Short mmCIF file of C-alpha atoms in Angstrom, two decimals:
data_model
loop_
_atom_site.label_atom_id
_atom_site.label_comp_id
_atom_site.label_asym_id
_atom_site.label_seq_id
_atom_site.Cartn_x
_atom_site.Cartn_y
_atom_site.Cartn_z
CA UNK A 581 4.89 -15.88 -22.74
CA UNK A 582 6.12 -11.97 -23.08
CA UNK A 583 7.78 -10.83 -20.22
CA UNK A 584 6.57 -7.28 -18.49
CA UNK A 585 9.28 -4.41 -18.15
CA UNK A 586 8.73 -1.80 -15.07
CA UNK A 587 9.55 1.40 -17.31
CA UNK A 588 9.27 3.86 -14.31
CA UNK A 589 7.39 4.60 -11.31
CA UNK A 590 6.20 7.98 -10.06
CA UNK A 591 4.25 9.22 -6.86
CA UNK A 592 3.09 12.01 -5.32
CA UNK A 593 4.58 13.14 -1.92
CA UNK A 594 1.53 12.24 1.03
CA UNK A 595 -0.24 14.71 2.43
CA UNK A 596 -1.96 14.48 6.10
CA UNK A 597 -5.35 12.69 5.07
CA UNK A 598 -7.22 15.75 7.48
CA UNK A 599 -9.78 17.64 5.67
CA UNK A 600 -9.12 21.10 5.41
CA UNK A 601 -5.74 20.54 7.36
CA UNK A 602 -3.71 19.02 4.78
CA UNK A 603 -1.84 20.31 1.70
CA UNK A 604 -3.62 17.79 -0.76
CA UNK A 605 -7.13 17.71 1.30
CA UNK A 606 -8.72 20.63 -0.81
CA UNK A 607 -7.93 18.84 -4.30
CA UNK A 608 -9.94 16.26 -6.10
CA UNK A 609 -8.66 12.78 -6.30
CA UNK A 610 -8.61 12.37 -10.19
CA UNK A 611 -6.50 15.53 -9.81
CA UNK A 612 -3.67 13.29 -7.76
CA UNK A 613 -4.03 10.82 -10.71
CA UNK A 614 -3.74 13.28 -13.62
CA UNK A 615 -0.58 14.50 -11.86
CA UNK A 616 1.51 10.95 -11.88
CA UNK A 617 -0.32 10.10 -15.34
CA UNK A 618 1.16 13.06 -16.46
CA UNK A 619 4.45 13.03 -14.85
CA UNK A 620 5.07 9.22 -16.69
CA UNK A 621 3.83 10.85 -20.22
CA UNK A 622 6.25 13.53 -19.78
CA UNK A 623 9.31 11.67 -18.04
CA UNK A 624 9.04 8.64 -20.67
CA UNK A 625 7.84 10.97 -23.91
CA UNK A 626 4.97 8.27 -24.15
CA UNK A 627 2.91 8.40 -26.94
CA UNK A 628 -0.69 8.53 -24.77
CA UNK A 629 -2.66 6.59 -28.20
CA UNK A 630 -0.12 3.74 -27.74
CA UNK A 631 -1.08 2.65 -24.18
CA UNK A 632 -3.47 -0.20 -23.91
CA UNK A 633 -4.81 0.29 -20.70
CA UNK A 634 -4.51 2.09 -17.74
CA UNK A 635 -5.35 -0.23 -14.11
CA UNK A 636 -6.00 2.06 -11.50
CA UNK A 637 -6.59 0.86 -7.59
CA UNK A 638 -9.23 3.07 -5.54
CA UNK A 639 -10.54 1.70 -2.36
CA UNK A 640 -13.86 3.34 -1.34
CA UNK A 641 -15.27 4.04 -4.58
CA UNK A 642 -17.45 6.65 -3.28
CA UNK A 643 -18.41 10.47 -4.36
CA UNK A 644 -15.72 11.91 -5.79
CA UNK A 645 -13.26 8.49 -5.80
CA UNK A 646 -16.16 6.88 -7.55
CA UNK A 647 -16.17 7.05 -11.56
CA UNK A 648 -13.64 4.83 -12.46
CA UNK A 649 -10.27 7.17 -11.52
CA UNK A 650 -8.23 5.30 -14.17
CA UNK A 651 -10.72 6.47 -17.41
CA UNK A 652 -11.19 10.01 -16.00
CA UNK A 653 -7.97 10.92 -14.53
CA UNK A 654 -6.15 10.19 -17.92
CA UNK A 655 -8.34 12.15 -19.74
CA UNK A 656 -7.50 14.73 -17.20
CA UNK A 657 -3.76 14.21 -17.79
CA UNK A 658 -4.73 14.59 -21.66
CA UNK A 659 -3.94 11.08 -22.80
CA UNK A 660 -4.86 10.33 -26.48
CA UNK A 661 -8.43 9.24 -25.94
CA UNK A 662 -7.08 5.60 -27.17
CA UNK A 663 -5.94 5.22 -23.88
CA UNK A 664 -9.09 3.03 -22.16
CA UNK A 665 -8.90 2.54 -18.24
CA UNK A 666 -10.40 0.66 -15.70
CA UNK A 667 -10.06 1.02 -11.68
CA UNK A 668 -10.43 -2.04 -8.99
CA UNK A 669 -10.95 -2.39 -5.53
CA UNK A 670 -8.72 -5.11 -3.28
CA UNK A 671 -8.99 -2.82 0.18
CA UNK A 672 -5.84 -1.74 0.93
CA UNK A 673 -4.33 -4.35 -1.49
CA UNK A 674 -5.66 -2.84 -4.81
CA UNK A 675 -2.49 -1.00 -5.47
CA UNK A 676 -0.41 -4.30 -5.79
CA UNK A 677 -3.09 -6.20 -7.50
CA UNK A 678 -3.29 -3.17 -10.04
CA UNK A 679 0.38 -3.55 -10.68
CA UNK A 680 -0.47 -7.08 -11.04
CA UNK A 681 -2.95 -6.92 -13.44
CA UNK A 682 -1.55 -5.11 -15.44
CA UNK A 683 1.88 -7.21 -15.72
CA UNK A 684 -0.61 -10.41 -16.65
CA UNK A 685 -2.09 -8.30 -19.92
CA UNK A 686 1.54 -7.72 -21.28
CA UNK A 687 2.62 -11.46 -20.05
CA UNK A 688 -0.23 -12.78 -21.72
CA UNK A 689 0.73 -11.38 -24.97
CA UNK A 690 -2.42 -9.31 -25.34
CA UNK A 691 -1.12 -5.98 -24.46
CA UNK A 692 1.92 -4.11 -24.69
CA UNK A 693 1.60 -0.77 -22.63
CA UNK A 694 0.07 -0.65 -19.84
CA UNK A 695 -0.15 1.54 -16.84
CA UNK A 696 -0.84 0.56 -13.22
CA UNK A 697 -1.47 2.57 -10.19
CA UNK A 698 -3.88 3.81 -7.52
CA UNK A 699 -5.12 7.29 -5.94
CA UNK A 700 -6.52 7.70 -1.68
CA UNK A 701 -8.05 9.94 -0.57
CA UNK A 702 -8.36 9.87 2.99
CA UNK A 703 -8.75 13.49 3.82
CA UNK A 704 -12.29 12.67 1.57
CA UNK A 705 -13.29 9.26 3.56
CA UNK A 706 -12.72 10.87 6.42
CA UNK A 707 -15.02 13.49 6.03
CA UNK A 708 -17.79 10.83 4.81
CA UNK A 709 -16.55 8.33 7.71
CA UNK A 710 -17.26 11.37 10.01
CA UNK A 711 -20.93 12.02 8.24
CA UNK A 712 -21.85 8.23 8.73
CA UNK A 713 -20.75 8.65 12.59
CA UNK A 714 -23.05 12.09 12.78
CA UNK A 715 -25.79 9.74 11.22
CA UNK A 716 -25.29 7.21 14.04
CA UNK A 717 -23.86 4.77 11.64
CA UNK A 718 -21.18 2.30 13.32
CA UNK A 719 -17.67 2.28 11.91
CA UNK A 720 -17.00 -0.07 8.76
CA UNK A 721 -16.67 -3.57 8.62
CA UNK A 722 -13.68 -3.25 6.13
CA UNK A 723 -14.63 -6.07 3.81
CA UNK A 724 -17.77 -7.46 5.57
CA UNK A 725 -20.48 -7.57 2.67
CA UNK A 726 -23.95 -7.08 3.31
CA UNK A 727 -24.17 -8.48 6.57
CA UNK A 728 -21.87 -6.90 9.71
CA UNK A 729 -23.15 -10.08 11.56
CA UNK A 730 -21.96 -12.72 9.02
CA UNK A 731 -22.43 -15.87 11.12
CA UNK A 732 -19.82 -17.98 8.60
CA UNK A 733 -17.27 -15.32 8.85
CA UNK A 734 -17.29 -12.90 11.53
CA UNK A 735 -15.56 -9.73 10.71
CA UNK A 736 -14.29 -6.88 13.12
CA UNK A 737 -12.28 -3.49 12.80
CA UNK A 738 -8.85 -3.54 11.45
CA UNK A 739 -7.52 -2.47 14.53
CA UNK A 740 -9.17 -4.67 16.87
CA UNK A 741 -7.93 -7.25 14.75
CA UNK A 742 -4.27 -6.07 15.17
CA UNK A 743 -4.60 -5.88 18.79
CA UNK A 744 -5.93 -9.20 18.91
CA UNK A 745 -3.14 -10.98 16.75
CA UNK A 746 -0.62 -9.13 19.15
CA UNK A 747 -2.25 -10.80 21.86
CA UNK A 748 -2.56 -14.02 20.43
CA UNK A 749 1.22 -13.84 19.53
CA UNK A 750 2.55 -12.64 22.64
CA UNK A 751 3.90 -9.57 20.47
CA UNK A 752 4.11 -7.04 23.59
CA UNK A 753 3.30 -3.24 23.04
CA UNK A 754 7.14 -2.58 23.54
CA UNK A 755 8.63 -4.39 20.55
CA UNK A 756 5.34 -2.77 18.14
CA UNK A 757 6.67 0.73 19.49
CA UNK A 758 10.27 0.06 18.96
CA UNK A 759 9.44 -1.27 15.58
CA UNK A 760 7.57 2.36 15.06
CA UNK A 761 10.03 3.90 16.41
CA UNK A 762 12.54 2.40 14.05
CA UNK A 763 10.40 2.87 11.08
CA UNK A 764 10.45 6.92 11.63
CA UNK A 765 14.05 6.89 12.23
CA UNK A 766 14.76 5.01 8.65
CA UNK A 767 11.98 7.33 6.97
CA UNK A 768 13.92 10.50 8.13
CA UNK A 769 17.55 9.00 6.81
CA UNK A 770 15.52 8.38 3.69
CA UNK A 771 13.90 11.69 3.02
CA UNK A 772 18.02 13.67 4.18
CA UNK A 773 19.50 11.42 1.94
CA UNK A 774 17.27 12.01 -0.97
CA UNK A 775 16.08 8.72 -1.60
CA UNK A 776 12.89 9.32 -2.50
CA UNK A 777 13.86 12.02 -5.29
CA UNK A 778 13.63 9.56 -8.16
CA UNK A 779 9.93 8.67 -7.91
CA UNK A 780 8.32 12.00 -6.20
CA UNK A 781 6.71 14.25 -8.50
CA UNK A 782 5.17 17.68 -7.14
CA UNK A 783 1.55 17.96 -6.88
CA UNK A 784 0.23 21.68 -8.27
CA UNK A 785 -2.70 23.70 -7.60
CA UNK A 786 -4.90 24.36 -10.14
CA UNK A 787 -3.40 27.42 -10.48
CA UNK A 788 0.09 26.69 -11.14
CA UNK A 789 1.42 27.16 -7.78
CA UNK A 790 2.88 23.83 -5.41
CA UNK A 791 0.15 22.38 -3.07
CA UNK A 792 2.84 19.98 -1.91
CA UNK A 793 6.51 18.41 -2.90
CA UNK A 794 7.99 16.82 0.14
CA UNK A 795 6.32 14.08 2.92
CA UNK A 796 4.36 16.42 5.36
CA UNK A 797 3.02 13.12 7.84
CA UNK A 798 6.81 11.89 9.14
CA UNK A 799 7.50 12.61 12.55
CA UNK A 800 11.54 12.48 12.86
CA UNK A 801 11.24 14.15 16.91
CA UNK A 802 9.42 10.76 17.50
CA UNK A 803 10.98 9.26 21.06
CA UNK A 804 10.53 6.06 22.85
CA UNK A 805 8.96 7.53 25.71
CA UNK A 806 6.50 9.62 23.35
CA UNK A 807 5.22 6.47 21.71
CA UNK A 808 5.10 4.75 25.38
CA UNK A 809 2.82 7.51 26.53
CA UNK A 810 0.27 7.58 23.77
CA UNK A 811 -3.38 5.87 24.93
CA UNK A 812 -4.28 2.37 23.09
CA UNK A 813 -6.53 3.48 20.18
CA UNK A 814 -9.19 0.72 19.82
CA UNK A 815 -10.41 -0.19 23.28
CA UNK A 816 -13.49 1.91 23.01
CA UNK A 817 -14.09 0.72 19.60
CA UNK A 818 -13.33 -2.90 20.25
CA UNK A 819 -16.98 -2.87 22.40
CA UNK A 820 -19.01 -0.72 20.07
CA UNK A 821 -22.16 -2.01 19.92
CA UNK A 822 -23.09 -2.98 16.28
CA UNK A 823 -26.48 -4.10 17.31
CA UNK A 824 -26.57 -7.04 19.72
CA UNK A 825 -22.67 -7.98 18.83
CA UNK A 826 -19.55 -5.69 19.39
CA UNK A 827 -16.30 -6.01 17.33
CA UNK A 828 -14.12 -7.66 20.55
CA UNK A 829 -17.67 -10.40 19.73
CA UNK A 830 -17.15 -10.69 16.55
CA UNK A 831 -13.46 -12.29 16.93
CA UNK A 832 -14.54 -13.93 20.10
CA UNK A 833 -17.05 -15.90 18.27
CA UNK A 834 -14.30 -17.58 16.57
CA UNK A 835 -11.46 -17.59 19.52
CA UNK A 836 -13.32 -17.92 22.69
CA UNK A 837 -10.17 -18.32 24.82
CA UNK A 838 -8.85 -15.35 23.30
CA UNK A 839 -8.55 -12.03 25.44
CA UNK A 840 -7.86 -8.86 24.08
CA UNK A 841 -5.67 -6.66 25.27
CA UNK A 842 -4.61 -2.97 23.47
CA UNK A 843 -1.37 -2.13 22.03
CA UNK A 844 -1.55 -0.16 18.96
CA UNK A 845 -2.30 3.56 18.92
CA UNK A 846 -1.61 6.28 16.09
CA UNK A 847 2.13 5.74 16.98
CA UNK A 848 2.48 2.67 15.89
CA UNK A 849 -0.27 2.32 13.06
CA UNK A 850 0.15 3.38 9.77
CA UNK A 851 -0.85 7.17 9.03
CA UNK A 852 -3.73 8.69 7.45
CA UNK A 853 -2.99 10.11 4.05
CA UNK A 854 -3.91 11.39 0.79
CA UNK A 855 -1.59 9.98 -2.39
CA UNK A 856 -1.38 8.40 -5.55
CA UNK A 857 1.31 6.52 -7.83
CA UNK A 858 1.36 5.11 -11.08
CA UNK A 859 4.16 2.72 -12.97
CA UNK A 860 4.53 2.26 -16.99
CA UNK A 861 4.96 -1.40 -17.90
CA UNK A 862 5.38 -2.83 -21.16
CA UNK A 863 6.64 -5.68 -23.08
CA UNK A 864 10.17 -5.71 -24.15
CA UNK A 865 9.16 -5.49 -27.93
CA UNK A 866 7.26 -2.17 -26.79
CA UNK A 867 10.37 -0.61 -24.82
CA UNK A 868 12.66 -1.68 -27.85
CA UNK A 869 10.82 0.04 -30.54
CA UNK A 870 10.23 3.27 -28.18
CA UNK A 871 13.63 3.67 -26.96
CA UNK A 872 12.33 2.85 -23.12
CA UNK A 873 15.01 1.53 -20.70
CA UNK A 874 13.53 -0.94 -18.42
CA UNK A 875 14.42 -0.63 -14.96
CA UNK A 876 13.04 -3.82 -13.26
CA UNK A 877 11.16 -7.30 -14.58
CA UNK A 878 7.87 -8.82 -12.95
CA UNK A 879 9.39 -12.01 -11.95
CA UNK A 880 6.19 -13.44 -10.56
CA UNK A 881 2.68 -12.82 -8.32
CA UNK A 882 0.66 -14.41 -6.16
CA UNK A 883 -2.78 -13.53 -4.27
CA UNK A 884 -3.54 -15.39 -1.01
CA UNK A 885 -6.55 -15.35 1.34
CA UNK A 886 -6.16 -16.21 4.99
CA UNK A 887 -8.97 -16.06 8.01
CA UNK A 888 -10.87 -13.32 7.43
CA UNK A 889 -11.79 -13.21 11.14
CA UNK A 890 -8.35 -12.02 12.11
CA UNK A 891 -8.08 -10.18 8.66
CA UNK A 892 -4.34 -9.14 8.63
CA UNK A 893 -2.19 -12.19 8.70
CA UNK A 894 -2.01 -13.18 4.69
CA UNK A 895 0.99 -11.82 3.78
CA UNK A 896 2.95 -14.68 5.59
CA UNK A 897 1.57 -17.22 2.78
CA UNK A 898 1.52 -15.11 0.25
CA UNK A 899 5.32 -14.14 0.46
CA UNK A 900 5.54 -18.35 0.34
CA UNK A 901 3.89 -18.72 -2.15
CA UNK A 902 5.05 -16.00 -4.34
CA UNK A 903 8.67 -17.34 -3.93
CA UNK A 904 7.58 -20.72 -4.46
CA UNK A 905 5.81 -19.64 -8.00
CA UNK A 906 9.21 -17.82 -8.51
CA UNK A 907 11.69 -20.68 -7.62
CA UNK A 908 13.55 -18.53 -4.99
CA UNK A 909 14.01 -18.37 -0.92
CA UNK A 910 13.94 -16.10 1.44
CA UNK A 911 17.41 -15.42 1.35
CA UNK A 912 17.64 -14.48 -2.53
CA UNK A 913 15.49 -11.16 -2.12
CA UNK A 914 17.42 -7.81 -1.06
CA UNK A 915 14.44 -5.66 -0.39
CA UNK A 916 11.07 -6.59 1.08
CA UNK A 917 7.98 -4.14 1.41
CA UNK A 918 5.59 -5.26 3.77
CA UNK A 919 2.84 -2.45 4.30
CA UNK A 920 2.60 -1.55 7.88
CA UNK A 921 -0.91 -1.30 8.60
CA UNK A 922 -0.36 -2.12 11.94
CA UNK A 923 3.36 -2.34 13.54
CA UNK A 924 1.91 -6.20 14.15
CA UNK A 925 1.63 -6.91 10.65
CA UNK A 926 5.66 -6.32 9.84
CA UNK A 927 6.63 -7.65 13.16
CA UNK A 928 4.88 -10.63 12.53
CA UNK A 929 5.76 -10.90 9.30
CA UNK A 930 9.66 -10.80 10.20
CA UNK A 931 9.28 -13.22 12.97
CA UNK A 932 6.94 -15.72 11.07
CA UNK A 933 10.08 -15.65 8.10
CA UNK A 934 12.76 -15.05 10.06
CA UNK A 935 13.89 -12.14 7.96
CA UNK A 936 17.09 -10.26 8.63
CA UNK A 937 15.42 -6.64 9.94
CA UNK A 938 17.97 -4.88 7.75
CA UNK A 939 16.35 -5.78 4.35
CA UNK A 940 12.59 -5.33 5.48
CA UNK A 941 11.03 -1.90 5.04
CA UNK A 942 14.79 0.10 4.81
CA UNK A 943 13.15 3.40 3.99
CA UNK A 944 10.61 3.12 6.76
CA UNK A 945 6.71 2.33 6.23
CA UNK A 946 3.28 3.64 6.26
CA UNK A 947 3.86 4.23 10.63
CA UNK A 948 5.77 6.93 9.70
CA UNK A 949 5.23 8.02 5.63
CA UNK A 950 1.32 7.19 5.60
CA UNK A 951 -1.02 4.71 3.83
CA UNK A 952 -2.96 5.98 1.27
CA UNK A 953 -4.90 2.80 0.98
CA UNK A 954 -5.58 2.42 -3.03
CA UNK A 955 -1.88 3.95 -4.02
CA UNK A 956 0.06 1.94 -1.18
CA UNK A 957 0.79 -0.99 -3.37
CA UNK A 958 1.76 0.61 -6.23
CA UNK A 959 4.20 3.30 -4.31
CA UNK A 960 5.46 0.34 -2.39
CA UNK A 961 6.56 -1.19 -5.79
CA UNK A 962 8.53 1.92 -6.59
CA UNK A 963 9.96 2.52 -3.18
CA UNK A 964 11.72 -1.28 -3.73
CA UNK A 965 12.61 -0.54 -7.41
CA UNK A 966 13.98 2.14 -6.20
CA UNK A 967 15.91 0.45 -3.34
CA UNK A 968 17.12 -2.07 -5.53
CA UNK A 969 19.24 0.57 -7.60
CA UNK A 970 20.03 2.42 -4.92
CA UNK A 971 21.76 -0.70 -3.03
CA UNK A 972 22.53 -2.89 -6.16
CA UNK A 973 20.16 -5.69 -4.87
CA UNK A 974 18.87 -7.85 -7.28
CA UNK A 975 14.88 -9.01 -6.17
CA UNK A 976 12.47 -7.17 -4.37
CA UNK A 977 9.63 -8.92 -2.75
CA UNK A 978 6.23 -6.57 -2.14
CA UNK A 979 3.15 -8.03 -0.09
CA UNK A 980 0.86 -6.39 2.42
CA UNK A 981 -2.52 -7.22 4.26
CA UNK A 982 -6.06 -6.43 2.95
CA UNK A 983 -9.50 -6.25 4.50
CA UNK A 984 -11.35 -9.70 3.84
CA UNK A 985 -8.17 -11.60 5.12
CA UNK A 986 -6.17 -10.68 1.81
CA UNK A 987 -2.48 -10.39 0.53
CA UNK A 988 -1.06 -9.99 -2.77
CA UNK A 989 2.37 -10.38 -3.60
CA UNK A 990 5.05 -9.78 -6.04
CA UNK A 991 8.62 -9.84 -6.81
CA UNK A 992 10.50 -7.44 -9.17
CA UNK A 993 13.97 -8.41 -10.68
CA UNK A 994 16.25 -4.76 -11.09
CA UNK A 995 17.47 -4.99 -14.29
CA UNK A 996 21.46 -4.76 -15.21
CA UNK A 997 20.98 -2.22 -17.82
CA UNK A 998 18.75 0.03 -14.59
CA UNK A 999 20.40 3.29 -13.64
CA UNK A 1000 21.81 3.42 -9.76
#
């Protein structure tokens, strides 16, 4: 079996995910795409009729999103039209799995190029989550099928499920705001210290001129006592009435004994953003005969589903069982990503492995850079490449929740040969 070479990763900077409000919000999303397809043809002089594939991760494959992203945005970027592509939906795991997938063609032997990535809109669902709510539709059952009422697995809103994991935890509203707190403090240190530079590409109007270049959602003047004073955000939406059951029902149904209480707000959840990254993998006979320095190996993946009920707590198993298929421990990975959906997801996720809090999300996370649900995977596998050379660490381990009760995982190995 071939192994698959992370070439390079590129992303745009994340724009506020407000329509009309921020920088990205007026462009189309296979115009994010065709930006970081084009900024890996040009960084890697990549002959476009050599790549197999292109994997591309959209999450609400709706309007403009829909039309398989991967085909259309790399004829957009003006990729030989050799270059076929294909775009999946995991929920906000699709950018991992994409990254994923495409590692398992070159593994397999079957391809040699391919490229992986993912594009969000959110300025775009937003608008169409605010027509549904106009229409007197009730808010999404993120991964619910056909029925909202499923009597095998009930399903609720993302953020009633967070607040009810805190509460079944004992995870108190303090320690989820500190751990906000915290993960705008190490975004700001990032973005001074220019860690970011390698992978962020500038995203340009159609006109030429620069619709955005730097993070515009961090909020560095973030204090303690600013986060303390924000209003719980999913109380009212915990008992919206989806027509004879309400959300705070739905997980009820399956914990009884369980009582809800409200803890995270738009402090301590991860932002809403527009973004989109893409990363060039190949086999090592590809980079060889192209001159392409590898910067990181897949070592190994893993997928995981967990009780869809409570819908966020699958990373856990899937970080054990992506070390397991990998033959490592907890204590041989330098850099772990886990997404913060919800601060309960990474605080969990630290406490549950007993992780050293200096290695888990060191740039900050999505509480404080955004989550531009499609792309987060794949920038998450960039912003621990990129980690990895920056610190000399050796494995980076990526996993984060997904609608449905998902996780999928990976682990990257930085190569010697990898620039610092």
């Amino acid at each position: 079996m071939s192994e698959a070479y992370i070439i390079d990763a590129v992303r745009t900077p994340r724009g506020v995910g407000k329509p009309g409000k921020g920088a990205l919000s007026h462009l189309h999303p296979q115009h994010l795409a065709a930006t970081v397809l084009k900024a890996i043809k040009e960084r890697n002089n990549l002959d476009t009729a050599t790549v197999d594939d292109i994997v591309w991760s959209t999450s609400s494959q709706i309007g403009k999103q829909g039309g398989d992203l991967g085909r259309m945005a790399a004829l957009s970027a003006g990729y030989d039209v050799k270059a076929s592509g294909t775009t999946l939906d995991r929920f906000c795991g699709g950018g991992i799995s994409s990254v994923n997938f495409a590692a398992a063609s070159v593994m397999s032997g079957m391809e040699d190029c391919v490229i992986a990535g993912g594009t969000e809109m959110m300025s775009f669902t937003a608008a169409h989550a605010a027509e549904q709510a106009n229409a007197g539709l009730p808010p999404r059952l993120m991964g619910s099928g056909h029925d909202a009422l499923d009597e095998l697995h009930p399903q609720s809103h993302q953020g009633v499920c967070g607040d009810a994991i805190a509460s079944m935890e004992g995870i108190d509203r303090e320690a989820l705001d500190a751990l906000a707190l915290e993960s705008q403090k190490r975004a700001a240190r990032a973005i001074e210290e220019g860690r970011f530079k390698k992978s962020v590409v500038p995203v340009h109007n159609p006109d030429g001129t620069v619709a955005l270049d730097r993070e515009e959602f961090p909020r560095p003047e973030t204090t303690a006592e600013g986060l303390a004073a924000l209003k719980p955000s999913f109380a009212g939406v915990a008992d919206f009435d989806l027509g004879g059951k309400t959300f705070r029902q739905q997980i009820n149904r399956r914990y009884p004994d369980l009582k809800i209480e409200h803890f995270h707000h738009a402090g301590n959840s991860s932002g809403v953003v527009d973004g989109a990254a893409a990363l060039l993998i190949t086999s090592p006979d590809y980079a060889k005969k192209n001159g392409l320095k590898p910067r990181a190996r897949i070592v190994a993946y893993a997928n995981q589903g967990d009780d869809p009920t409570l819908m966020l707590n699958a990373p856990v198993p899937a970080a054990k069982k992506v070390l397991e298929k990998a033959g490592l421990s907890k204590d041989d990975i330098d850099v772990w990503e886990i997404n913060e959906a919800f601060a309960v997801v990474a605080e969990k996720f630290i406490r549950d492995l007993d992780l050293p809090r200096d290695k888990v999300n060191i740039n900050g996370g999505a509480m404080a850079l955004g989550h531009p649900i499609g792309a987060t995977g794949s920038i998450l596998v960039g912003t621990a490449l990129d980690e990895l050379e920056r610190s000399g660490g050796r494995y980076g381990l990526i996993t984060m929740c997904a609608a449905g009760g998902m996780a999928p995982a990976l682990i990257i190995e930085r190569m010697e040969s990898s620039d610092g």
